[in-house]
Short mmCIF file of C-alpha atoms in Angstrom, two decimals:
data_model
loop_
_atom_site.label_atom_id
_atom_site.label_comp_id
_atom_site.label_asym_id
_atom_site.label_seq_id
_atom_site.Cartn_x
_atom_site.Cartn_y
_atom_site.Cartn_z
CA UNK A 1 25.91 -5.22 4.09
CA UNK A 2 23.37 -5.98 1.62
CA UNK A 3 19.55 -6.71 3.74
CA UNK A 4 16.54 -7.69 2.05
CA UNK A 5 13.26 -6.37 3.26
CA UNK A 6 9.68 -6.73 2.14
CA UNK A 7 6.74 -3.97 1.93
CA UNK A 8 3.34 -5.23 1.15
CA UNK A 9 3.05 -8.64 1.64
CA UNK A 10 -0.48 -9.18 3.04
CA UNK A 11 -2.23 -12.36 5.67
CA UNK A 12 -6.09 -12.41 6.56
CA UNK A 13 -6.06 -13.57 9.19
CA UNK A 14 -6.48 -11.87 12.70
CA UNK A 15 -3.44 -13.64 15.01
CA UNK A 16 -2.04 -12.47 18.16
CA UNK A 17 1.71 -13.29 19.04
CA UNK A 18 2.08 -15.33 22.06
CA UNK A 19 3.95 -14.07 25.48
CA UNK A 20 6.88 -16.76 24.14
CA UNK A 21 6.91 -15.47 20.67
CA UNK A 22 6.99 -11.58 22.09
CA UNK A 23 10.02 -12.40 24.32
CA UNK A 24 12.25 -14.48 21.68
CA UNK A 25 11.68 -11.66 18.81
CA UNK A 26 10.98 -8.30 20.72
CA UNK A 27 13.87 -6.37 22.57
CA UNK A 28 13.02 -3.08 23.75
CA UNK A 29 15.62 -2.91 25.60
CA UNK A 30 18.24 -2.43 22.94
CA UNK A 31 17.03 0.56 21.49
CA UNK A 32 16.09 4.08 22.48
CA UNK A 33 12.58 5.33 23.12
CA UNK A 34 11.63 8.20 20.66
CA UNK A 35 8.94 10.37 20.26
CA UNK A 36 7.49 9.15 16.83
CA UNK A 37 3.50 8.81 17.39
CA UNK A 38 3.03 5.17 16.75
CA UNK A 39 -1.02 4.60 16.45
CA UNK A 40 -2.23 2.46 14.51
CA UNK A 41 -5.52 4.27 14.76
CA UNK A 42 -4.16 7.47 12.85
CA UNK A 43 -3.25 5.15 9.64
CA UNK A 44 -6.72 5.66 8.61
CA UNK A 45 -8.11 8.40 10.28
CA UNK A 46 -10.14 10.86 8.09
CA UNK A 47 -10.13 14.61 9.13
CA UNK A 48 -11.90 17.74 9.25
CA UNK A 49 -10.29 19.09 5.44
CA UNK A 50 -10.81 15.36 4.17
CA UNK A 51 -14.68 15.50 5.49
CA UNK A 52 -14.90 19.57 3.82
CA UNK A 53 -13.38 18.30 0.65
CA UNK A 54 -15.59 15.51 0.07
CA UNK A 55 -18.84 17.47 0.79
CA UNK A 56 -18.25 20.09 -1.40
CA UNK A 57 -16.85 18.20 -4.22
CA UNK A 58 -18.86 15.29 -4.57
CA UNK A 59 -22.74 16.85 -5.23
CA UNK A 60 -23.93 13.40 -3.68
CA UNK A 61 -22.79 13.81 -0.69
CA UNK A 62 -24.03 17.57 -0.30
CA UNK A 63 -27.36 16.52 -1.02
CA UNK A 64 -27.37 17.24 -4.46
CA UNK A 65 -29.31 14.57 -6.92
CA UNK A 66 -26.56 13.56 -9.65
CA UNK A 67 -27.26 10.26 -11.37
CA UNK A 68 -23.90 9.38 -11.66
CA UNK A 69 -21.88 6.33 -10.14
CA UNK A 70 -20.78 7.55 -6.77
CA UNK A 71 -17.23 6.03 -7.12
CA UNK A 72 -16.87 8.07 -10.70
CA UNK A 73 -17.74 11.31 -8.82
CA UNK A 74 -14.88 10.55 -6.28
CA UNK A 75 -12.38 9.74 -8.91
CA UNK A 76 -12.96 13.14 -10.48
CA UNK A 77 -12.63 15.04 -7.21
CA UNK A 78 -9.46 13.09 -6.81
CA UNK A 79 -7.82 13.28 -10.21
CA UNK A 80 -9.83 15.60 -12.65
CA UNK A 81 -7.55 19.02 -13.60
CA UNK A 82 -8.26 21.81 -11.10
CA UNK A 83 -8.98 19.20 -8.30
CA UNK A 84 -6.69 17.62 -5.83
CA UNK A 85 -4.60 16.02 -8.63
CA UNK A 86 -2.67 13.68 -6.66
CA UNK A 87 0.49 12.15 -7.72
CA UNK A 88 2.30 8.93 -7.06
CA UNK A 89 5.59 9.68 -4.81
CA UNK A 90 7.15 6.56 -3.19
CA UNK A 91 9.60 9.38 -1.39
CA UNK A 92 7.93 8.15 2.39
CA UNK A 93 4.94 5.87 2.99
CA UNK A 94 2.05 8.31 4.12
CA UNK A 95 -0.95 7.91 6.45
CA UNK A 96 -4.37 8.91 4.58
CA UNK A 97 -4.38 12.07 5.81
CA UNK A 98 -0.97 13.28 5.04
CA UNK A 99 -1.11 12.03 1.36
CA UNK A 100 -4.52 14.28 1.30
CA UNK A 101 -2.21 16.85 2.52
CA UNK A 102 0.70 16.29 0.23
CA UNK A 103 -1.74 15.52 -3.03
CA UNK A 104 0.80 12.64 -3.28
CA UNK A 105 1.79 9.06 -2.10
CA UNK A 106 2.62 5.58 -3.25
CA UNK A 107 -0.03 2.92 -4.39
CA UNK A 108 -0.62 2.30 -0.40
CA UNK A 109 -0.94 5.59 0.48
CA UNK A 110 -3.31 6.84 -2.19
CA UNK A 111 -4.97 3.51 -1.65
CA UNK A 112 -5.58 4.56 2.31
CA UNK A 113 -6.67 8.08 1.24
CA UNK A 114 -8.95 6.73 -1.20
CA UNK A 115 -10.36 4.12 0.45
CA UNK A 116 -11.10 6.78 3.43
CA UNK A 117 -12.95 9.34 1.23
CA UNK A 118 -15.02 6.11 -0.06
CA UNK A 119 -16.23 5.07 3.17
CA UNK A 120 -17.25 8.62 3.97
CA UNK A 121 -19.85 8.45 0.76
CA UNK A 122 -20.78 4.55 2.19
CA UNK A 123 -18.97 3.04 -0.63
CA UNK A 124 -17.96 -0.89 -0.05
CA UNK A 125 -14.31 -0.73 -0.40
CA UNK A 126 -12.05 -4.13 -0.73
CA UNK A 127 -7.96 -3.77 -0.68
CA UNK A 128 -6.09 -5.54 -3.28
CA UNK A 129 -2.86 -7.33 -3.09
CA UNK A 130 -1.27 -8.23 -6.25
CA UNK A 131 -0.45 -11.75 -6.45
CA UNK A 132 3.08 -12.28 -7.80
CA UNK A 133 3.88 -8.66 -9.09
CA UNK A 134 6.91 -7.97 -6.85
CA UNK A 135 9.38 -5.23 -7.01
CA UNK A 136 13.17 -5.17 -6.13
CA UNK A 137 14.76 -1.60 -5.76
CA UNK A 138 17.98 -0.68 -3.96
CA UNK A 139 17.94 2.07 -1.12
CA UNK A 140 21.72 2.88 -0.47
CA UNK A 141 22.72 -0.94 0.44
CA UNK A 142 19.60 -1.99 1.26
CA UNK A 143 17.69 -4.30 -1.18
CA UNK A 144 13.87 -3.97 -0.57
CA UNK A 145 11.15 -5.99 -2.46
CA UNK A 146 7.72 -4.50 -2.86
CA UNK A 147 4.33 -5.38 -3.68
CA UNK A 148 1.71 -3.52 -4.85
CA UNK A 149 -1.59 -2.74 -3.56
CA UNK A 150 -4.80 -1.53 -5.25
CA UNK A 151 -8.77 -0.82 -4.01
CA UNK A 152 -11.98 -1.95 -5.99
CA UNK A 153 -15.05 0.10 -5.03
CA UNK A 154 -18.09 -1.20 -5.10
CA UNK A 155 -21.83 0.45 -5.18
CA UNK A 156 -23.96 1.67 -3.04
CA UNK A 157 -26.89 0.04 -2.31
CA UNK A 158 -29.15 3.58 -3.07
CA UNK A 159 -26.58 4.35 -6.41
CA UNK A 160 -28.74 5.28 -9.53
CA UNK A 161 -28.33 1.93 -12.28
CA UNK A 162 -29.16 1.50 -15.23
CA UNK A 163 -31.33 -1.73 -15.59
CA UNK A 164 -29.29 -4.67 -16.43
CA UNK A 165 -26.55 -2.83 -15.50
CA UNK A 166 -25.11 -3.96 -12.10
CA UNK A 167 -21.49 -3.64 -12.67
CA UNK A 168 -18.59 -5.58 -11.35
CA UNK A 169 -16.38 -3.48 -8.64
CA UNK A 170 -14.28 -0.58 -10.02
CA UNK A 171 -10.68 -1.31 -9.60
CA UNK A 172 -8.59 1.61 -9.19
CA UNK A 173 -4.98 1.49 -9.87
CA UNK A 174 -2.38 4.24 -8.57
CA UNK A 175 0.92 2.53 -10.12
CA UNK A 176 2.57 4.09 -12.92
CA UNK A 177 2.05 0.91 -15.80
CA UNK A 178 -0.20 -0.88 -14.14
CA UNK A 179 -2.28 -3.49 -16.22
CA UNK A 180 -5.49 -4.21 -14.55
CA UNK A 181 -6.83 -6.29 -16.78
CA UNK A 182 -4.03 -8.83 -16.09
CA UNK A 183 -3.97 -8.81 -12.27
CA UNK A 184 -4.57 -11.74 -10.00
CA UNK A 185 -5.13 -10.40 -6.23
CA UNK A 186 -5.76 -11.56 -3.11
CA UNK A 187 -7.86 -9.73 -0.72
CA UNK A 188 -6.62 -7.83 1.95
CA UNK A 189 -8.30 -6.41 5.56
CA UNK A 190 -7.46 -3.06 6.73
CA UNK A 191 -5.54 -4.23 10.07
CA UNK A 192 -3.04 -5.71 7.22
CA UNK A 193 -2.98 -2.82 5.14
CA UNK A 194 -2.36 -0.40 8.45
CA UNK A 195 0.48 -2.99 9.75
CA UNK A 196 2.02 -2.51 5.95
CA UNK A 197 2.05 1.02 6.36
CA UNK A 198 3.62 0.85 9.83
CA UNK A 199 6.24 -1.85 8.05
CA UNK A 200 6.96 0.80 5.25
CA UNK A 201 7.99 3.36 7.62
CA UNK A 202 10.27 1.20 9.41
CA UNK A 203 12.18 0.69 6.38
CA UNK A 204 12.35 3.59 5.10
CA UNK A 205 13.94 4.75 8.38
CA UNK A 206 16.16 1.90 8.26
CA UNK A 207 17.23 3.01 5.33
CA UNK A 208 18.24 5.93 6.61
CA UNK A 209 20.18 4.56 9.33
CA UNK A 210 17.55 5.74 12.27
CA UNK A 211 17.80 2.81 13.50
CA UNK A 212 15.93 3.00 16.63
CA UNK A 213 12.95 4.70 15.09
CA UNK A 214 12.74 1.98 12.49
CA UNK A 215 12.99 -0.83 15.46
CA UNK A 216 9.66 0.79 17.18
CA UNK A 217 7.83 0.96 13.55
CA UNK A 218 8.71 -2.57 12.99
CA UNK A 219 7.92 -3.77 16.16
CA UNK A 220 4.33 -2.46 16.05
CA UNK A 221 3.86 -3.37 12.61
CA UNK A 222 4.70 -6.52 13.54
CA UNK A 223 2.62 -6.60 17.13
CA UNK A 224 -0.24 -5.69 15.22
CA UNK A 225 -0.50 -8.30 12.76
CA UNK A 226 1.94 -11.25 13.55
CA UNK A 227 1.14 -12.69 10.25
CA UNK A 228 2.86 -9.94 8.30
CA UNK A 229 6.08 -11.92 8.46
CA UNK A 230 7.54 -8.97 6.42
CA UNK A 231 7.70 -6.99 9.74
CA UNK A 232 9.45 -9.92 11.11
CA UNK A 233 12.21 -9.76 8.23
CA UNK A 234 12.54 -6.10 8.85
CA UNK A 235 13.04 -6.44 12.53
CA UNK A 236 15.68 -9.47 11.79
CA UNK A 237 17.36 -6.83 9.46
CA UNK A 238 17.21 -4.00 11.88
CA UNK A 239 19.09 -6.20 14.58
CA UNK A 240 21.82 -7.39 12.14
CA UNK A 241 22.43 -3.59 11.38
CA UNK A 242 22.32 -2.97 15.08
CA UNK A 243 24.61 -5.83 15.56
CA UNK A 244 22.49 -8.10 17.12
CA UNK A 245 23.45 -11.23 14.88
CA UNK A 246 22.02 -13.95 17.53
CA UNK A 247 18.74 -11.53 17.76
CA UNK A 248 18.41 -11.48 13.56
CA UNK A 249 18.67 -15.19 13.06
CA UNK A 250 16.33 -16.00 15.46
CA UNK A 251 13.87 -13.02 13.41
CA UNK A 252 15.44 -15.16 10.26
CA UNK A 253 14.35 -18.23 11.25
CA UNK A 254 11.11 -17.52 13.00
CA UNK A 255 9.93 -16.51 9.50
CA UNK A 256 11.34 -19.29 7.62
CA UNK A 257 9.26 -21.64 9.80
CA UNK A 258 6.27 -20.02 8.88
CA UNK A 259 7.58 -19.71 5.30
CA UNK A 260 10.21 -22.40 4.36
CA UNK A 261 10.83 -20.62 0.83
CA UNK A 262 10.71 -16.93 1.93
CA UNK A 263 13.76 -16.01 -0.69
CA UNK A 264 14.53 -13.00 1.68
CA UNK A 265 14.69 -14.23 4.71
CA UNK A 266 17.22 -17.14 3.60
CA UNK A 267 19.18 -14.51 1.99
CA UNK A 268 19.26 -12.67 5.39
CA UNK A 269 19.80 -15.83 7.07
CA UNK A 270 22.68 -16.48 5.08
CA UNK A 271 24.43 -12.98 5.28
CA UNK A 272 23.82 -12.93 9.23
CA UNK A 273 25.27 -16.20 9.51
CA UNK A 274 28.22 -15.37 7.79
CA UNK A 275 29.13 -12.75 9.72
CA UNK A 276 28.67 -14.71 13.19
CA UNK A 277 30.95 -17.27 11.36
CA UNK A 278 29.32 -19.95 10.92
CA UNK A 279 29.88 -20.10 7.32
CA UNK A 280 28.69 -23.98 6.51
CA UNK A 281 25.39 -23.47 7.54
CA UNK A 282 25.47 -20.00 5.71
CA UNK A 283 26.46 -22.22 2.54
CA UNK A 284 23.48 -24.32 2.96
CA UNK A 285 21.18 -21.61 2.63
CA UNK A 286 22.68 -20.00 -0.17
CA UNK A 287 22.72 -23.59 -1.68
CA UNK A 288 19.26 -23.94 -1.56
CA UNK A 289 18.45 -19.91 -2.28
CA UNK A 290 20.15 -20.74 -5.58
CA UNK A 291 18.01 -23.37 -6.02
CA UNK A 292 14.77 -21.34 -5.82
CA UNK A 293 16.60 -18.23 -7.72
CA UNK A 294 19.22 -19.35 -9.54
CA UNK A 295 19.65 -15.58 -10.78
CA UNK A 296 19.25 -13.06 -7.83
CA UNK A 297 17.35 -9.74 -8.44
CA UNK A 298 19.87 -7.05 -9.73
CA UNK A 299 22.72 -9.73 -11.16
CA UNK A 300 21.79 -9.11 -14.63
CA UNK A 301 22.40 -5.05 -13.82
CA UNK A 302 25.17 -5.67 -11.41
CA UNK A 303 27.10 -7.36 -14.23
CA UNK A 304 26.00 -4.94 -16.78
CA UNK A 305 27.16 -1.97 -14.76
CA UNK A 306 30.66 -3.93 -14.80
CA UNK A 307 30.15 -4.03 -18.73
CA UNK A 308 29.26 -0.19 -18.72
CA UNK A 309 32.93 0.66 -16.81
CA UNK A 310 34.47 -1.72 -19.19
CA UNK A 311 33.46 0.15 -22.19
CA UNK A 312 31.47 -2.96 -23.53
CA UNK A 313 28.18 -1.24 -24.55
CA UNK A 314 26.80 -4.16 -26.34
CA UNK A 315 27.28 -6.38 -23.59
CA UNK A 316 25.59 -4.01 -20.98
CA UNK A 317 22.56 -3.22 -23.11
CA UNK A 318 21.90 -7.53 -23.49
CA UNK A 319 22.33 -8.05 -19.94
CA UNK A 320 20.01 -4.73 -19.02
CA UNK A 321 17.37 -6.36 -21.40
CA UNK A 322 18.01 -9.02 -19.53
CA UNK A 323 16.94 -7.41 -16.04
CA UNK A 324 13.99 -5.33 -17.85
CA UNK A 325 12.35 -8.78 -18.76
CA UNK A 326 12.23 -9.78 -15.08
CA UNK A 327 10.98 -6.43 -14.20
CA UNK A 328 9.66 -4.27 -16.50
CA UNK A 329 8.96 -0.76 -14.77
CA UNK A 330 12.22 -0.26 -12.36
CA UNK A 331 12.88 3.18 -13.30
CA UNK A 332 16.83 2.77 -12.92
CA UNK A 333 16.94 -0.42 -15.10
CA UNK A 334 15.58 1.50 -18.25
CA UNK A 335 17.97 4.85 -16.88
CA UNK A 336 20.88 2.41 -17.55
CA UNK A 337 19.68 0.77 -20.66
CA UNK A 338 19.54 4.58 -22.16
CA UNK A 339 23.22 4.86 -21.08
CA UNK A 340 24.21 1.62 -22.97
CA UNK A 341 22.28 2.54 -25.72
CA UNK A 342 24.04 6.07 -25.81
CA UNK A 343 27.56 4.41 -25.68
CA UNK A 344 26.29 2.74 -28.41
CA UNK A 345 25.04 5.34 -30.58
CA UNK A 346 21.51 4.54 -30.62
CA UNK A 347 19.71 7.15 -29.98
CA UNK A 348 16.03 6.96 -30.73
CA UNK A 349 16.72 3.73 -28.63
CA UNK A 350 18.40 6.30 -26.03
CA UNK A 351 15.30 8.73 -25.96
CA UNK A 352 12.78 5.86 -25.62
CA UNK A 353 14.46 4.30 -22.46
CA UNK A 354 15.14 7.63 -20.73
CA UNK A 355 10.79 8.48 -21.36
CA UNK A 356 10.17 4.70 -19.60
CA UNK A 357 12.09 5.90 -16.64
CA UNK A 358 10.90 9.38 -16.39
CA UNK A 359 7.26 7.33 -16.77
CA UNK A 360 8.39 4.42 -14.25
CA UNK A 361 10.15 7.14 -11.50
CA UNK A 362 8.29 6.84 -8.23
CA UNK A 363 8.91 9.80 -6.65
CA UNK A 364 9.12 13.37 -7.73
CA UNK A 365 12.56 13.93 -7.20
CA UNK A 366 13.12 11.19 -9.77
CA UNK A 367 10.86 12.30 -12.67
CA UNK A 368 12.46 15.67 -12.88
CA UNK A 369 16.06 13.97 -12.90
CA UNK A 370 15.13 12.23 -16.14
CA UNK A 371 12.81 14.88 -17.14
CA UNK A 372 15.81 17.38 -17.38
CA UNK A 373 18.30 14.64 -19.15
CA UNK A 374 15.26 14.14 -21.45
CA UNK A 375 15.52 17.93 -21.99
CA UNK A 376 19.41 17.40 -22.84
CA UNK A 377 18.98 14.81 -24.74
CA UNK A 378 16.27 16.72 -26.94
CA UNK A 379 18.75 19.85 -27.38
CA UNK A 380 21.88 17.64 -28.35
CA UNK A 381 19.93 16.08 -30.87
CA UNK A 382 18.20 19.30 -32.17
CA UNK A 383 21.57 20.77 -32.57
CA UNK A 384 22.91 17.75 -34.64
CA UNK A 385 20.29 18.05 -36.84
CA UNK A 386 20.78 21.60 -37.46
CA UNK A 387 24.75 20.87 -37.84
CA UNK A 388 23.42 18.10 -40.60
CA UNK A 389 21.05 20.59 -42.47
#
């Protein structure tokens, strides 16, 4: 069964969910208790290391007069060579403290971390969501879109400036490709950001069939901030997996009357409908799904994976090109692209591809998967060209 879920999809509002809206959508009852530390307290918590890190590698902060802009000194503790050196790694969404830890994370985990050591050196911090930059990726069977979040620092008030030199907020950007320049975002406040992380973890757990532990991640995520109607998708999607089909339409439709077009939910809708039987009002929705996305995400690479097993290269590499255009830095989409472009001979065209999803990978697993067919590729084609000479 194919769910959708959704990471990263911000409100700004502080809202509490009523006693009747807690005992339609939450049922603690079906699951088991575990022992995962839920606090939402933690998400953000700076530690002892973090604090030790910061005072000996930014000279500001030890008491050491450097004119530069505070936020440039943090960067270069963060990312300079012979620093921490972090990396992005969408593996598992971490708290602040364990991407300090790992010297990895994705864009909201190096965001947290980030935005943590920037409040230690009294830096205005403001978290970023990126309006209409979504991502779909598949996680076994499970479809999950993502958004992307960034952080723009701003100055201290007691920063050294050059006159007529106030400068704007620095933006900093953690997503392989990104285009800041381009952007349009939408402010975010931290109890959103720490109910995203909490969101994340649920479905990454889902996703690896811990059910129960990804119904108590969900839950809070969505306890804390109602608002995230994400977490409400993801606990719909958790019951239908669970088999509670009466429990994930009412999740379904809870967020579709906040949200009337929410694409995911009405595919959820649809699917859970379908398999309680009622398959005309199931039609509906996908009726009017099609409507709003007459081209659902991964039909341009579902069919051109059919091409691929067909033998039709040419076919396969127009309807990958097709998927690329819709979403340029999916790391898979460009893998398979390569392929067709191998079947077809191509290959400069074949080496290009396989670099933009090396470049595109989000997790380190990934990068050195395409990093050693890169390496192939490079010593087939070295030994052609030898054969040639």
């Amino acid at each position: 069964m194919l769910g959708a879920v959704a990471a990263l999809t911000g409100c700004a509002t502080v809202y509490q969910a009523t006693p009747a809206e807690q005992a339609a959508l939450i049922h603690d009852d079906r699951f088991q208790p575990v022992r995962d530390v839920i606090d939402p307290d933690q998400v953000m918590a700076i530690t002892p290391q973090m604090r030790e890190f910061i005072r000996t590698r930014v000279p500001r902060n030890s008491g050491i007069t450097d004119i530069r802009d505070a936020r440039n000194q943090l960067l270069d503790a963060l990312y300079t060579h012979g620093e921490l050196q972090l990396e992005y790694d969408a593996e598992e969404t971490r708290t602040a403290a364990q991407a300090f830890d790992a010297k990895a994370g994705n864009c909201l985990s190096l965001a947290m971390m980030t935005a943590v050591f920037a409040r230690e050196l009294g830096l205005p911090v403001t978290f970023r969501q990126i309006y209409d930059e979504e991502q779909w990726s598949r996680v076994g069977d499970l479809q999950v879109v993502s958004g992307h979040v960034n952080i723009a620092l701003g100055r201290r008030q007691t920063d050294y400036r050059v006159l007529g030199d106030e400068g704007a907020s620095l933006v900093v950007d953690f997503l392989p490709g990104a285009k800041i320049s381009t952007q349009r975002a939408i402010p975010l406040e931290e109890r959103t950001i720490v109910a995203m992380y909490m969101n994340n973890r649920a479905a990454e757990l889902m996703s690896q069939a811990q059910l129960d532990r990804a119904y108590w991640w969900a839950r809070a995520a969505w306890l804390h901030e109602p608002r995230l109607l994400a977490s409400l998708n993801t606990l719909g999607v958790i019951y239908r997996r669970h088999g509670d089909t009466a429990l994930a339409e009412r999740a379904f439709r809870a967020v579709l009357q906040h949200e009337p077009a929410n694409q995911q939910a009405m595919s959820n809708l649809a699917q859970a409908l379908r398999f309680s039987g009622n398959v005309a009002e199931a039609r509906q929705w996908e009726e009017k799904l099609a409507q709003i996305q007459p081209y659902p995400p991964f039909k341009f690479y579902d069919m051109g994976i059919l091409a691929m097993k067909a033998g039709d290269y040419a076919k396969a590499r127009e309807l990958f090109a097709k998927e690329i255009d819709r979403s340029a830095y999916y790391h898979e989409f460009h893998f398979w692209m390569a392929m067709a472009n191998l079947g077809l001979g191509r290959w400069d065209d074949v080496r290009t591809e396989l670099t933009k999803a090396e470049e595109f990978s989000t997790t380190a697993k990934q990068r050195q998967l395409y990093t050693a067919k890169l390496d192939t590729l490079r010593a087939k084609m070295l030994r052609a060209k030898t054969v040639v000479q």
